[in-house]
Coordinates of C-alpha atoms and ligand atoms in Angstrom, one line a residue:
Chain A
X1 CA -78.6 -0.7 37.8
X2 CA -77.6 2.7 36.4
X3 CA -75.1 5.0 37.9
X4 CA -77.8 7.5 38.8
X5 CA -79.7 5.2 41.1
X6 CA -76.5 4.0 42.6
X7 CA -75.6 7.6 43.4
X8 CA -79.1 8.0 44.8
X9 CA -78.8 5.0 47.0
X10 CA -75.3 5.6 48.2
X11 CA -75.1 9.4 48.7
X12 CA -71.8 9.4 50.5
X13 CA -69.9 7.7 47.7
X14 CA -67.9 10.2 45.8
X15 CA -67.5 10.2 42.0
X16 CA -63.8 9.4 42.6
X17 CA -64.5 6.4 44.7
X18 CA -67.0 5.1 42.2
X19 CA -64.4 5.4 39.4
X20 CA -62.0 3.4 41.4
X21 CA -64.6 0.8 42.1
X22 CA -65.4 0.6 38.4
X23 CA -61.7 0.2 37.5
X24 CA -61.4 -2.5 40.2
X25 CA -64.3 -4.4 38.8
X26 CA -63.0 -4.1 35.3
X27 CA -59.8 -5.6 36.3
X28 CA -61.4 -8.4 38.3
X29 CA -60.9 -11.9 37.0
X30 CA -63.3 -14.6 38.1
X31 CA -61.2 -17.3 39.9
X32 CA -60.2 -20.0 37.5
X33 CA -61.3 -23.5 38.6
X34 CA -58.5 -25.9 39.5
X35 CA -57.3 -28.1 36.7
X36 CA -58.6 -31.2 38.4
X37 CA -62.1 -29.7 38.4
X38 CA -61.8 -28.8 34.8
X39 CA -60.8 -32.4 34.0
X40 CA -63.7 -33.7 36.0
X41 CA -66.1 -31.5 34.1
X42 CA -64.7 -32.6 30.8
X43 CA -64.9 -36.3 31.8
X44 CA -68.5 -35.9 32.9
X45 CA -69.4 -34.1 29.7
X46 CA -67.7 -36.8 27.7
X47 CA -69.5 -39.5 29.5
X48 CA -72.8 -37.8 29.0
X49 CA -72.1 -37.5 25.3
X50 CA -71.2 -41.1 25.1
X51 CA -74.4 -42.1 26.8
X52 CA -76.5 -39.8 24.6
X53 CA -74.9 -40.8 21.3
X54 CA -77.5 -43.3 20.2
X55 CA -76.6 -43.9 16.6
X56 CA -77.4 -47.3 15.1
X57 CA -74.5 -48.5 13.0
X58 CA -75.3 -48.6 9.2
X59 CA -75.8 -52.1 7.8
X60 CA -72.4 -52.1 6.1
X61 CA -70.7 -51.2 9.3
X62 CA -72.6 -53.9 11.1
X63 CA -71.2 -56.5 8.7
X64 CA -67.8 -55.0 9.1
X65 CA -68.1 -55.4 12.8
X66 CA -69.2 -59.0 12.5
X67 CA -66.2 -59.7 10.2
X68 CA -63.8 -58.1 12.7
X69 CA -65.3 -60.2 15.5
X70 CA -65.1 -63.3 13.3
X71 CA -61.4 -62.6 12.9
X72 CA -61.1 -62.3 16.6
X73 CA -62.9 -65.5 17.2
X74 CA -60.9 -67.3 14.5
X75 CA -57.9 -66.6 16.7
X76 CA -59.8 -68.0 19.6
X77 CA -60.5 -71.4 18.1
X78 CA -58.4 -74.3 19.2
X79 CA -56.0 -75.3 16.5
X80 CA -56.9 -78.9 17.1
X81 CA -60.4 -78.3 15.7
X82 CA -59.1 -77.4 12.3
X83 CA -56.7 -80.3 12.2
X84 CA -59.1 -82.9 13.6
X85 CA -62.1 -82.0 11.5
X86 CA -60.0 -81.9 8.3
X87 CA -58.5 -85.2 9.2
X88 CA -61.9 -86.8 10.0
X89 CA -63.4 -85.5 6.8
X90 CA -60.7 -86.7 4.5
X91 CA -60.4 -90.0 6.2
X92 CA -64.2 -90.5 6.0
X93 CA -64.3 -89.7 2.3
X94 CA -61.4 -92.1 1.7
X95 CA -63.0 -94.9 3.6
X96 CA -66.4 -94.5 2.0
X97 CA -65.0 -94.2 -1.5
X98 CA -63.0 -97.4 -0.8
X99 CA -65.8 -99.5 0.5
X100 CA -68.9 -98.1 -1.0
X101 CA -67.5 -96.4 -4.1
X102 CA -70.2 -93.9 -4.6
X103 CA -68.8 -90.3 -4.4
X104 CA -72.2 -88.8 -4.1
X105 CA -72.9 -90.8 -1.0
X106 CA -69.5 -90.1 0.5
X107 CA -70.2 -86.4 0.2
X108 CA -73.7 -86.9 1.5
X109 CA -72.5 -88.8 4.6
X110 CA -69.7 -86.4 5.5
X111 CA -71.3 -83.1 4.7
X112 CA -72.5 -82.2 8.2
X113 CA -69.6 -83.7 10.1
X114 CA -67.2 -80.7 10.4
X115 CA -70.1 -78.5 11.6
X116 CA -71.2 -81.0 14.2
X117 CA -67.7 -81.4 15.5
X118 CA -67.3 -77.6 15.5
X119 CA -70.2 -77.2 17.9
X120 CA -68.0 -78.0 20.7
X121 CA -65.9 -74.9 19.7
X122 CA -69.0 -72.8 19.2
X123 CA -70.3 -73.6 22.7
X124 CA -67.0 -73.7 24.4
X125 CA -67.5 -70.3 26.0
X126 CA -70.9 -71.3 27.3
X127 CA -69.7 -74.6 28.6
X128 CA -66.6 -73.3 30.4
X129 CA -68.3 -70.2 31.8
X130 CA -66.3 -67.7 29.7
X131 CA -69.6 -66.5 28.2
X132 CA -70.4 -64.7 31.3
X133 CA -67.4 -62.5 30.9
X134 CA -68.0 -62.2 27.2
X135 CA -71.5 -61.0 27.8
X136 CA -70.3 -58.0 29.7
X137 CA -68.2 -56.8 26.8
X138 CA -69.2 -54.5 24.0
X139 CA -69.6 -57.3 21.6
X140 CA -71.9 -59.4 23.7
X141 CA -72.4 -63.2 23.9
X142 CA -74.8 -63.4 21.1
X143 CA -72.5 -61.6 18.6
X144 CA -69.7 -63.9 19.7
X145 CA -71.9 -67.0 19.2
X146 CA -73.0 -65.7 15.8
X147 CA -69.4 -65.1 14.7
X148 CA -68.4 -68.6 15.8
X149 CA -71.4 -70.1 14.0
X150 CA -70.4 -68.3 10.8
X151 CA -66.9 -69.6 11.1
X152 CA -67.8 -73.3 11.6
X153 CA -70.6 -73.2 8.9
X154 CA -68.2 -71.4 6.5
X155 CA -65.5 -73.9 7.1
X156 CA -67.9 -76.8 6.5
X157 CA -69.2 -75.3 3.3
X158 CA -65.7 -74.7 2.1
X159 CA -64.6 -78.3 2.7
X160 CA -67.7 -79.6 1.0
X161 CA -67.4 -77.3 -2.0
X162 CA -63.8 -78.3 -2.4
X163 CA -64.6 -82.0 -2.2
X164 CA -67.5 -81.6 -4.7
X165 CA -65.3 -79.7 -7.1
X166 CA -62.6 -82.3 -6.9
X167 CA -65.0 -85.2 -7.5
X168 CA -66.6 -83.4 -10.4
X169 CA -63.2 -83.1 -12.1
X170 CA -62.0 -86.6 -11.3
X171 CA -65.2 -88.7 -12.0
X172 CA -66.5 -88.5 -15.5
X173 CA -70.3 -88.4 -15.7
X174 CA -70.9 -86.6 -12.4
X175 CA -72.0 -83.0 -12.8
X176 CA -71.0 -80.3 -10.2
X177 CA -74.7 -79.6 -9.7
X178 CA -75.5 -83.1 -8.6
X179 CA -72.5 -83.2 -6.3
X180 CA -73.4 -79.9 -4.7
X181 CA -76.9 -81.1 -4.2
X182 CA -75.6 -84.2 -2.5
X183 CA -74.0 -82.3 0.4
X184 CA -76.4 -79.3 0.7
X185 CA -79.3 -81.4 1.8
X186 CA -77.8 -83.2 4.7
X187 CA -75.7 -80.2 5.7
X188 CA -78.7 -77.9 6.1
X189 CA -81.0 -80.4 7.8
X190 CA -78.4 -81.6 10.3
X191 CA -77.4 -78.0 11.0
X192 CA -80.9 -77.2 11.9
X193 CA -81.2 -80.3 14.1
X194 CA -77.9 -79.6 15.8
X195 CA -79.0 -76.0 16.6
X196 CA -82.2 -77.3 18.2
X197 CA -80.3 -79.8 20.3
X198 CA -77.7 -77.2 21.4
X199 CA -80.3 -75.1 23.0
X200 CA -80.9 -77.8 25.5
X201 CA -77.6 -79.6 25.9
X202 CA -74.0 -78.8 26.8
X203 CA -71.7 -78.5 23.7
X204 CA -69.9 -81.8 24.1
X205 CA -73.1 -83.8 24.7
X206 CA -74.7 -82.1 21.7
X207 CA -71.8 -83.2 19.5
X208 CA -72.0 -86.8 20.7
X209 CA -75.7 -86.9 20.3
X210 CA -75.9 -85.3 16.8
X211 CA -73.0 -87.3 15.5
X212 CA -74.6 -90.5 16.7
X213 CA -77.9 -89.6 15.1
X214 CA -76.2 -88.9 11.9
X215 CA -74.0 -91.9 12.0
X216 CA -77.0 -94.2 12.6
X217 CA -78.8 -92.6 9.6
X218 CA -75.8 -93.2 7.4
X219 CA -75.4 -96.9 8.5
X220 CA -79.1 -97.5 7.9
X221 CA -78.7 -96.0 4.4
X222 CA -75.7 -98.2 3.7
X223 CA -77.9 -101.2 4.1
X224 CA -80.5 -99.8 1.8
X225 CA -78.7 -98.8 -1.4
X226 CA -82.0 -98.2 -3.1
X227 CA -82.7 -95.2 -0.9
X228 CA -79.2 -93.9 -1.5
X229 CA -79.8 -94.1 -5.2
X230 CA -83.1 -92.1 -4.9
X231 CA -81.7 -89.5 -2.5
X232 CA -78.6 -88.8 -4.6
X233 CA -80.5 -88.5 -7.9
X234 CA -83.3 -86.3 -6.8
X235 CA -84.4 -83.8 -9.4
X236 CA -82.8 -80.4 -9.0
X237 CA -86.0 -78.7 -8.1
X238 CA -86.8 -81.0 -5.3
X239 CA -83.3 -80.9 -3.9
X240 CA -83.2 -77.2 -4.1
X241 CA -86.5 -76.9 -2.4
X242 CA -85.4 -79.2 0.4
X243 CA -82.1 -77.4 0.9
X244 CA -83.9 -74.0 1.0
X245 CA -86.3 -75.4 3.6
X246 CA -83.3 -76.7 5.6
X247 CA -81.5 -73.4 5.3
X248 CA -84.5 -71.5 6.5
X249 CA -85.0 -73.8 9.4
X250 CA -81.3 -73.5 10.4
X251 CA -81.4 -69.7 10.2
X252 CA -84.5 -69.6 12.3
X253 CA -83.1 -72.0 15.0
X254 CA -79.8 -70.1 14.9
X255 CA -81.7 -66.9 15.6
X256 CA -83.4 -68.6 18.5
X257 CA -80.1 -69.8 19.9
X258 CA -78.7 -66.2 19.7
X259 CA -81.8 -64.9 21.4
X260 CA -81.5 -67.4 24.1
X261 CA -77.8 -66.5 24.6
X262 CA -78.5 -62.9 24.8
X263 CA -81.4 -63.2 27.2
X264 CA -79.6 -65.7 29.3
X265 CA -80.5 -63.0 30.7
X266 CA -82.9 -65.9 31.2
X267 CA -80.1 -67.2 33.3
X268 CA -80.6 -70.9 32.7
X269 CA -77.2 -71.6 31.5
X270 CA -75.5 -69.5 34.2
X271 CA -74.1 -71.7 36.9
X272 CA -75.1 -70.7 40.4
X273 CA -72.0 -68.7 41.3
X274 CA -70.6 -70.7 44.2
Chain B
X1 CA -71.9 -40.5 37.1
X2 CA -74.9 -41.9 39.0
X3 CA -75.9 -45.5 38.9
X4 CA -79.4 -46.2 40.3
X5 CA -80.7 -49.6 41.1
X6 CA -84.4 -49.1 41.0
X7 CA -86.6 -51.7 42.8
X8 CA -84.8 -54.6 41.2
X9 CA -85.8 -58.1 41.8
X10 CA -84.6 -61.3 40.3
X11 CA -85.9 -64.8 40.6
X12 CA -84.6 -68.2 39.4
X13 CA -87.6 -70.2 38.5
X14 CA -89.5 -69.7 41.8
X15 CA -86.7 -68.9 44.0
X16 CA -86.4 -65.1 44.7
X17 CA -82.6 -64.4 44.8
X18 CA -82.9 -60.6 44.8
X19 CA -85.9 -59.0 46.5
X20 CA -86.7 -55.4 45.6
X21 CA -83.3 -53.8 46.0
X22 CA -83.0 -50.1 45.5
X23 CA -79.9 -47.9 45.9
X24 CA -78.0 -45.1 44.4
X25 CA -74.3 -45.3 43.7
X26 CA -71.9 -42.4 42.9
X27 CA -68.1 -42.6 42.3
X28 CA -66.3 -44.3 45.1
X29 CA -65.8 -47.8 46.4
X30 CA -68.7 -49.9 47.6
X31 CA -68.2 -53.1 49.6
X32 CA -70.9 -55.6 49.1
X33 CA -71.1 -58.2 51.9
X34 CA -73.5 -61.0 52.8
X35 CA -73.3 -64.7 53.6
X36 CA -73.3 -67.4 50.9
X37 CA -76.4 -67.3 48.9
X38 CA -77.4 -63.8 49.9
X39 CA -77.6 -62.8 46.2
X40 CA -74.3 -60.8 45.8
X41 CA -73.4 -62.6 42.5
X42 CA -77.0 -62.2 41.2
X43 CA -77.0 -58.5 41.9
X44 CA -73.6 -58.0 40.3
X45 CA -74.6 -60.1 37.2
X46 CA -77.5 -57.7 36.7
X47 CA -75.2 -54.7 37.1
X48 CA -72.8 -56.3 34.6
X49 CA -75.6 -56.7 32.0
X50 CA -75.3 -60.5 32.1
X51 CA -78.6 -61.2 33.7
X52 CA -81.8 -59.3 33.3
X53 CA -83.8 -58.2 36.3
X54 CA -87.2 -60.0 36.6
X55 CA -88.6 -56.6 37.5
X56 CA -87.2 -53.1 38.2
X57 CA -84.4 -51.4 36.3
X58 CA -80.9 -50.1 36.5
X59 CA -80.2 -46.6 35.2
X60 CA -77.1 -44.6 34.5
X61 CA -77.6 -40.9 34.7
X62 CA -81.3 -41.4 34.3
X63 CA -81.2 -43.8 31.3
X64 CA -82.0 -47.5 31.6
X65 CA -79.2 -49.9 30.9
X66 CA -81.6 -51.9 28.8
X67 CA -81.8 -48.9 26.5
X68 CA -78.1 -48.1 26.6
X69 CA -77.1 -51.6 25.8
X70 CA -73.7 -51.5 24.2
X71 CA -73.1 -47.9 25.4
X72 CA -73.5 -49.2 28.9
X73 CA -71.2 -52.1 28.4
X74 CA -68.5 -49.8 27.1
X75 CA -68.4 -48.3 30.6
X76 CA -68.1 -51.7 32.3
X77 CA -65.3 -53.8 33.7
X78 CA -66.5 -57.0 35.2
X79 CA -64.8 -59.8 37.1
X80 CA -67.2 -62.8 37.5
X81 CA -66.9 -64.9 40.6
X82 CA -65.7 -67.7 38.4
X83 CA -64.1 -67.0 35.0
X84 CA -64.1 -70.0 32.7
X85 CA -60.7 -69.3 31.1
X86 CA -59.7 -71.3 28.0
X87 CA -56.8 -73.3 29.3
X88 CA -55.0 -73.3 25.9
X89 CA -54.9 -69.5 25.8
X90 CA -51.8 -67.8 27.1
X91 CA -52.3 -64.9 29.4
X92 CA -51.4 -62.4 26.7
X93 CA -53.7 -64.0 24.1
X94 CA -56.5 -63.9 26.6
X95 CA -56.0 -60.2 27.2
X96 CA -55.9 -59.6 23.4
X97 CA -59.1 -61.6 23.0
X98 CA -61.0 -59.6 25.6
X99 CA -59.5 -56.3 24.3
X100 CA -61.0 -57.0 20.9
X101 CA -64.4 -58.0 22.4
X102 CA -64.3 -54.7 24.2
X103 CA -63.7 -53.1 20.8
X104 CA -60.3 -51.6 21.7
X105 CA -58.2 -50.7 18.7
X106 CA -55.2 -53.0 18.3
X107 CA -52.3 -50.7 18.6
X108 CA -53.7 -49.0 21.7
X109 CA -54.5 -52.2 23.4
X110 CA -51.0 -53.7 23.1
X111 CA -49.5 -51.0 25.3
X112 CA -52.4 -51.3 27.7
X113 CA -52.1 -55.0 28.0
X114 CA -48.4 -54.8 28.8
X115 CA -49.1 -52.1 31.5
X116 CA -51.9 -54.1 33.1
X117 CA -50.0 -57.3 33.1
X118 CA -47.2 -55.5 34.8
X119 CA -49.6 -54.0 37.3
X120 CA -50.9 -57.4 38.4
X121 CA -47.3 -58.8 38.3
X122 CA -47.9 -61.3 35.5
X123 CA -45.6 -59.8 33.0
X124 CA -43.2 -62.7 33.1
X125 CA -46.0 -65.2 32.8
X126 CA -47.7 -63.7 29.8
X127 CA -46.6 -66.3 27.3
X128 CA -47.5 -69.3 29.6
X129 CA -50.8 -71.2 29.1
X130 CA -53.5 -70.2 31.5
X131 CA -54.0 -73.9 32.2
X132 CA -50.6 -73.7 34.0
X133 CA -51.5 -70.7 36.1
X134 CA -52.2 -71.0 39.9
X135 CA -55.5 -69.9 41.3
X136 CA -54.2 -66.5 42.4
X137 CA -52.6 -65.9 39.1
X138 CA -55.9 -66.5 37.3
X139 CA -57.6 -64.1 39.7
X140 CA -55.1 -61.4 38.9
X141 CA -55.4 -62.0 35.2
X142 CA -59.2 -61.6 35.7
X143 CA -58.6 -58.3 37.5
X144 CA -56.3 -57.1 34.7
X145 CA -58.9 -57.8 32.0
X146 CA -61.6 -55.9 33.9
X147 CA -59.4 -52.8 33.7
X148 CA -58.7 -53.0 30.0
X149 CA -61.1 -50.4 28.8
X150 CA -60.5 -48.0 31.7
X151 CA -64.0 -48.7 33.0
X152 CA -66.1 -46.1 34.7
X153 CA -68.0 -48.8 36.5
X154 CA -65.9 -51.6 37.9
X155 CA -67.7 -54.7 39.2
X156 CA -65.5 -57.2 41.0
X157 CA -67.1 -60.4 42.4
X158 CA -64.9 -61.7 45.2
X159 CA -61.7 -60.4 43.6
X160 CA -59.6 -61.4 46.6
X161 CA -60.6 -65.0 46.7
X162 CA -57.4 -67.0 46.4
X163 CA -55.1 -64.1 46.7
X164 CA -52.3 -64.2 49.2
X165 CA -52.2 -61.5 51.9
X166 CA -49.6 -59.4 50.0
X167 CA -51.6 -59.4 46.8
X168 CA -54.7 -58.6 48.7
X169 CA -53.1 -55.5 50.1
X170 CA -51.8 -54.6 46.6
X171 CA -55.3 -54.9 45.2
X172 CA -56.7 -52.8 48.0
X173 CA -54.2 -50.0 47.3
X174 CA -54.7 -50.3 43.6
X175 CA -58.5 -49.9 44.0
X176 CA -58.2 -46.9 46.2
X177 CA -55.7 -45.4 43.7
X178 CA -58.0 -45.7 40.7
X179 CA -61.4 -45.2 42.4
X180 CA -61.4 -41.4 41.9
X181 CA -64.0 -40.9 39.2
X182 CA -65.2 -44.5 39.1
X183 CA -67.8 -46.5 40.7
X184 CA -66.2 -49.6 42.1
X185 CA -68.3 -52.4 43.6
X186 CA -66.6 -55.3 45.2
X187 CA -68.1 -58.3 47.0
X188 CA -66.1 -60.1 49.6
X189 CA -66.3 -62.3 52.6
X190 CA -63.1 -60.8 54.0
X191 CA -64.1 -57.6 55.8
X192 CA -60.6 -56.3 56.0
X193 CA -60.6 -56.1 52.2
X194 CA -62.9 -53.1 52.3
X195 CA -61.8 -51.6 55.6
X196 CA -60.4 -48.1 55.0
X197 CA -61.2 -48.0 51.3
X198 CA -65.0 -48.4 51.1
X199 CA -67.1 -45.3 50.9
X200 CA -70.1 -47.3 51.8
X201 CA -70.9 -50.8 52.8
X202 CA -73.9 -52.6 51.2
X203 CA -75.2 -55.4 53.3
X204 CA -77.3 -58.1 51.6
X205 CA -79.3 -60.6 53.5
X206 CA -81.6 -63.1 51.9
X207 CA -81.7 -61.1 48.7
X208 CA -82.6 -57.9 50.5
X209 CA -80.4 -54.8 51.0
X210 CA -80.5 -54.3 54.7
X211 CA -78.0 -51.5 55.0
X212 CA -76.2 -49.0 52.8
X213 CA -74.0 -46.7 55.0
X214 CA -70.5 -45.5 55.4
X215 CA -68.4 -48.0 57.5
X216 CA -67.8 -45.4 60.2
X217 CA -71.5 -44.9 60.8
X218 CA -72.1 -48.6 61.1
X219 CA -69.2 -48.9 63.5
X220 CA -70.5 -46.0 65.5
X221 CA -73.8 -47.8 66.0
X222 CA -72.0 -50.8 67.3
X223 CA -70.2 -48.8 70.0
X224 CA -70.9 -50.2 73.4
X225 CA -72.2 -53.5 72.0
X226 CA -69.0 -55.4 71.6
X227 CA -67.7 -57.1 74.7
X228 CA -65.0 -59.4 75.8
X229 CA -66.2 -61.9 78.3
X230 CA -64.1 -64.2 80.4
X231 CA -65.8 -67.4 81.6
X232 CA -64.9 -71.0 82.4
X233 CA -64.6 -73.0 79.2
X234 CA -67.4 -75.5 80.2
X235 CA -69.9 -72.6 80.3
X236 CA -69.2 -71.5 76.7
X237 CA -72.3 -73.2 75.3
X238 CA -74.5 -71.3 77.7
X239 CA -73.0 -68.1 76.4
X240 CA -73.5 -69.2 72.8
X241 CA -77.2 -69.7 73.4
X242 CA -77.6 -66.3 74.8
X243 CA -75.4 -64.1 72.7
X244 CA -73.8 -63.8 69.3
X245 CA -70.3 -65.1 69.9
X246 CA -67.4 -64.3 67.8
X247 CA -63.8 -65.2 68.4
X248 CA -63.1 -67.5 71.3
X249 CA -59.6 -67.7 72.8
X250 CA -58.9 -70.6 75.3
X251 CA -56.6 -70.2 78.1
X252 CA -56.5 -73.4 80.0
X253 CA -59.9 -73.8 81.7
X254 CA -60.9 -70.2 81.0
X255 CA -62.1 -68.9 77.7
X256 CA -62.1 -65.3 76.4
X257 CA -65.0 -64.7 74.1
X258 CA -65.8 -61.7 71.8
X259 CA -69.6 -61.2 71.9
X260 CA -72.2 -58.8 70.7
X261 CA -74.8 -57.7 73.3
X262 CA -76.9 -54.7 73.6
X263 CA -76.3 -54.5 77.4
X264 CA -73.3 -55.4 79.5
X265 CA -73.4 -59.2 79.9
X266 CA -73.2 -60.8 83.3
X267 CA -69.8 -61.9 84.6
X268 CA -66.4 -60.5 83.9
X269 CA -67.0 -58.4 80.8
X270 CA -65.0 -55.5 79.3
X271 CA -66.2 -53.2 76.5
X272 CA -64.3 -53.4 73.3
X273 CA -63.8 -51.1 70.4
X274 CA -66.0 -52.3 67.5
X275 CA -64.2 -53.5 64.4
X276 CA -65.7 -53.7 60.9
X277 CA -65.6 -57.5 61.3
X278 CA -68.2 -57.3 64.1
X279 CA -70.7 -56.0 61.5
X280 CA -70.8 -59.5 60.1
X281 CA -71.5 -61.0 63.5
X282 CA -74.0 -58.4 64.2
X283 CA -76.0 -58.8 61.0
X284 CA -75.6 -62.4 60.3
X285 CA -75.0 -63.8 63.8
X286 CA -72.1 -65.6 62.3
X287 CA -68.3 -65.6 62.0
X288 CA -66.7 -63.9 59.0
X289 CA -63.6 -65.3 57.4
X290 CA -60.5 -63.9 58.9
X291 CA -57.6 -62.1 57.4
X292 CA -54.3 -64.0 57.4
Ligands
LIG301 N1 -78.4 -70.2 38.0 C1 -79.1 -70.3 39.1 N2 -80.2 -71.1 39.1 C2 -80.9 -71.3 40.2 N3 -80.7 -70.6 41.4 C3 -79.6 -69.8 41.4 C4 -78.8 -69.6 40.3 N4 -77.8 -68.7 40.7 C5 -78.1 -68.4 42.0 N5 -79.1 -69.1 42.4 C6 -79.7 -68.9 43.8 O1 -79.8 -67.6 44.1 C7 -79.4 -67.3 45.4 C8 -78.3 -66.2 45.4 O2 -77.2 -66.7 44.8 P1 -75.9 -65.9 44.6 O3 -75.0 -66.7 43.7 O4 -76.3 -64.6 44.1 O5 -75.3 -65.7 46.1 P2 -74.0 -65.1 46.6 O6 -74.3 -64.0 47.6 O7 -73.1 -64.6 45.4 O8 -73.3 -66.3 47.3 P3 -71.7 -66.6 47.5 O9 -71.2 -65.8 48.6 O10 -71.7 -68.0 47.8 O11 -71.0 -66.3 46.2 C9 -79.0 -68.6 46.0 O12 -80.0 -69.1 46.8 C10 -78.8 -69.5 44.8 O13 -79.1 -70.8 45.1
LIG302 MG1 -71.3 -65.1 44.7

């Protein structure tokens, strides 16, 4: 609106008054919102930004996150697990070496044991009901489960690798390759079996069941030294192939377990809440 | 922030636990009430991203929580009805564990853990094993962990179960202090827990949301429907057949009963001021648990 039309519309406003009005308006400050309102607006904007910010983490970052989570979970493991499984492992090796005397078979028989025992730790949150709380956190139940699986599998591999190295250096005539092969095969296959079992059973039951299955297998083998001989002296290529198959199967079943955990969202393992 | 529950249903196998619930929640405290098995926990689990709806969706400011995923969980604080604490954890270690699952940076969370443990009066217990905590202490620890990430959406499933009256009042005050810009949803069987603090009451019955209204409005509708009737004690069962009967006080041969009736009942009846507790009787024809 120009001054002219204003003058036309309001004939009895003097030039003077108009100037005053203009000055008044020039000096007018819009009322400033209360600081609580400003804070509210900022909070709302921040929330909106947070919700909109849909950036997938880079693969490197994803691994870093998993490692951080693994460190967290490591602190969550019961100390008894480390002690007990180490004790069982060493005791088992010693007993088998003493009575059967074949280091390859000792490795073979004990390879999956720390992992199987560790299942009770991996599934503890599911069994106690802590998983429900974990699932509502940023790193949800499936990530937690994955981190724990990595820990137990890593620990088992470490124990086996150490034992194999030690045997290789103390028994002449046994190559490291043969020894590695001796534990890889049972470890991967039993891991796959255990993961399949775990999808259907509580942790402690799964541990008992898989350990008994494995124990019976080993006892059967003890009475058939011929088969042991064959199994422990498989050609590299066959052993490698079998271990690869076992690994693939274990990875697949592990993936299924994580999926099931996340979409427990299927709700089957959630106890009715009363 | 606006949280919308949009035609959400959930069934377990063939049992329908939540049946087509829709509602809109904005900052403030919501009291979720309903008898055992009404579906409160099921609804809250879906809100806490623990359970997936069989159909329907939950949205925050227009975006589905299934799409938001981690971004949604960052806004959440959740106290399950039963927390399976690891008994070998100390209170402090548990809080650290949850803090790292929530992705809080270490240095920041230490101060927060201390403040929260003080808030729920567990500071002197922080180095004790949770296995040695009492039920109420575990409940308070659960409440403390839900607040770790300063959640914008706080979901508490029966937070007052097992708390003594003093702690219940403390929790009520705490919730009304922090509710400002947050959505707080709490389920309870003790109506006085939400009296005075709830912005709205959500009433669940057989998996269906039958009411969502401010408590004052529901109370207003009950006006003139709550009566105190004095009758001989041996006629009580007749009364119980006819009306929804709440508290009964016996005085020798006479009994004084609090009943809900649309019209003035026969006999010696006086109208009473409705209380929030009467809602329970009115909607579920049943007695609520009582405070103290
Ligand atoms: N995991 C489950 N498997 C099968 N049915 C379930 C499961 N969880 C809940 N239900 C059923 O769903 C219905 C609602 O249960 P929910 O736990 O949500 O009730 P609630 O209102 O929380 O009860 P309460 O007051 O006892 O805590 C019930 O009939 C219950 O039997
Ligand atoms: Mg419940």
